Short mmCIF file of C-alpha atoms in Angstrom, two decimals:
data_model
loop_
_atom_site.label_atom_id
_atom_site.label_comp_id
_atom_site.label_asym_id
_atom_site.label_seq_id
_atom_site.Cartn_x
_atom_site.Cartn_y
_atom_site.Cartn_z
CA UNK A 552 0.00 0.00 0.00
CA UNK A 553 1.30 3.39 -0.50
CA UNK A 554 1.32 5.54 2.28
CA UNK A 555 1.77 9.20 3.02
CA UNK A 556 2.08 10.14 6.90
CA UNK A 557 2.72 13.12 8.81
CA UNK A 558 4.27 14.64 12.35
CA UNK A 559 0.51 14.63 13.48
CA UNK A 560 -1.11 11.95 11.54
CA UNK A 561 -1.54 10.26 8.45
CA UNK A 562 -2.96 8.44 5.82
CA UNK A 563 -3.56 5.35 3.69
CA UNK A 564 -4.77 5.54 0.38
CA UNK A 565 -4.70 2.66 -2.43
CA UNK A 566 -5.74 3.48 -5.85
CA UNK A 567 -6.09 1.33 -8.85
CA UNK A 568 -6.13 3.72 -12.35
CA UNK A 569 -7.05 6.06 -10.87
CA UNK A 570 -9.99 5.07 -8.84
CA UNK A 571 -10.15 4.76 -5.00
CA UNK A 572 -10.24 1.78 -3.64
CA UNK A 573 -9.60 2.26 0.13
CA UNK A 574 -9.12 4.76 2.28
CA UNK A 575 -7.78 5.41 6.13
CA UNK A 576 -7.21 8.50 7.77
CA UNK A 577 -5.88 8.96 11.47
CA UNK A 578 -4.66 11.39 13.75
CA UNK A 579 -2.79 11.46 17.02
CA UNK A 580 -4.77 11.74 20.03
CA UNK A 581 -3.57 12.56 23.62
CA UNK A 582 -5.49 11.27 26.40
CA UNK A 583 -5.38 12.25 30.03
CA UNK A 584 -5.12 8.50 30.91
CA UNK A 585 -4.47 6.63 28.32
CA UNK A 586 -1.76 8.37 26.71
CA UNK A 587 -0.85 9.27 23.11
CA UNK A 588 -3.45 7.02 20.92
CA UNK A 589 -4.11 6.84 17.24
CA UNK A 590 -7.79 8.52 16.19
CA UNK A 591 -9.05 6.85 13.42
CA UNK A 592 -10.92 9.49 11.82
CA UNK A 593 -12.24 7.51 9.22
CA UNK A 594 -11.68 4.11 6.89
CA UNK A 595 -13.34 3.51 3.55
CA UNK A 596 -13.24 -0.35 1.62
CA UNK A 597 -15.17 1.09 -1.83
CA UNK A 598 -18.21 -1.01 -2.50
CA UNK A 599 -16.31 -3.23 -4.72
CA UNK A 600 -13.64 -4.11 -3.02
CA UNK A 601 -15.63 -5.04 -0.01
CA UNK A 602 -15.33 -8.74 1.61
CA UNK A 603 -11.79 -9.41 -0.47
CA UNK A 604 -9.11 -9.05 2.39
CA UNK A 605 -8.19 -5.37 1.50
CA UNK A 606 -10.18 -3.73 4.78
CA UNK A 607 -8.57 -6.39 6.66
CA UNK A 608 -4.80 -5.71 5.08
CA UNK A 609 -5.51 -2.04 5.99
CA UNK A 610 -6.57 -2.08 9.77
CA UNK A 611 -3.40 -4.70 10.19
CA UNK A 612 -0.98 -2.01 8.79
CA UNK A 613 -2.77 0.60 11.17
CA UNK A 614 -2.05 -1.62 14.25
CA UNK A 615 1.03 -2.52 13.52
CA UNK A 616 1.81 1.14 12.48
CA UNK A 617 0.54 2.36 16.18
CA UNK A 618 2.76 -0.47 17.58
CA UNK A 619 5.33 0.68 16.18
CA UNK A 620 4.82 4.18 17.20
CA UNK A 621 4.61 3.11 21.15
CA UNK A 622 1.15 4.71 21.05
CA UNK A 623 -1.09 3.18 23.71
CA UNK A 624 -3.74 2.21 21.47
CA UNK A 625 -6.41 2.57 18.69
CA UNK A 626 -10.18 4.45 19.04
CA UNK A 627 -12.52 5.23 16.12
CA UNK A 628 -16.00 5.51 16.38
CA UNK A 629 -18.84 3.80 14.47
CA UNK A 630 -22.56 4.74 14.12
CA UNK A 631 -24.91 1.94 15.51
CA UNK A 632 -26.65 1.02 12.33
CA UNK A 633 -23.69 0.26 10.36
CA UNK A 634 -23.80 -3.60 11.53
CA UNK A 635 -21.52 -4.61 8.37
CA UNK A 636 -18.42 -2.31 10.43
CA UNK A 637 -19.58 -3.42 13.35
CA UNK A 638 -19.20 -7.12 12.50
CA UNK A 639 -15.62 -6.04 10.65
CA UNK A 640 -14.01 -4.27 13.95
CA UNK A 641 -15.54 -7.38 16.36
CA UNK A 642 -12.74 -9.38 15.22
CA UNK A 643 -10.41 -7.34 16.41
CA UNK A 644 -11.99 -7.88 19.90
CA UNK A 645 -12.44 -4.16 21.05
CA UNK A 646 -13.77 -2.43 23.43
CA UNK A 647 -17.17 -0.64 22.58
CA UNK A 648 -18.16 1.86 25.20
CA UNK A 649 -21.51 2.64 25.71
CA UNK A 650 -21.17 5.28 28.20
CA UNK A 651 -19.81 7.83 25.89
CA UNK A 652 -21.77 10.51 24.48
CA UNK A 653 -20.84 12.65 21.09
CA UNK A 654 -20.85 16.30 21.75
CA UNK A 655 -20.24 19.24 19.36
CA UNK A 656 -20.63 22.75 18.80
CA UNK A 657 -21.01 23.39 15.12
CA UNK A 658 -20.44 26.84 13.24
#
């Protein structure tokens, strides 16, 4: 995969002529607790490329990434409905917290 990362974060992007086929973006987050973590902001498997490996490839290179940064861990969020994500990320055994809220002030 070609890859393209920054002081603050980074991202993953894999293109075939031209055309996106996946997609990962992620910054670094501090946490009072926890420590320096990577955000996932957001991942993207196109439609197409969906159930071939290629989302799997991708969160494996942004674990191992984070490992090899010493950051304490990984948090992204995902919206309730999407049960397809949901199912993807369960394999990776984490932690969903329920006690969370979203909050934002938008402009």
């Amino acid at each position: 995969m070609d890859s393209d990362q920054t002081l603050y974060g980074g991202h993953w992007l894999q293109r075939q002529m031209d055309i996106l086929l996946v997609f990962a973006l992620y910054y670094i987050r501090f946490s009072t607790w926890k420590g320096q973590r990577m955000y996932l902001e957001d991942l993207l498997v196109t439609e197409a490329w969906r159930r071939k490996g290629i989302g799997t490839l991708l969160m494996d290179a942004l674990i191992e990434e984070a490992k090899e940064k010493k950051f304490s861990g990984i948090a992204w969020q995902v919206l309730d409905w999407n049960e397809s994500a949901i199912k993807f990320y369960e394999k990776y055994k984490p932690s969903f917290d329920p006690e969370w809220v979203n909050v934002a002030i938008n402009f």
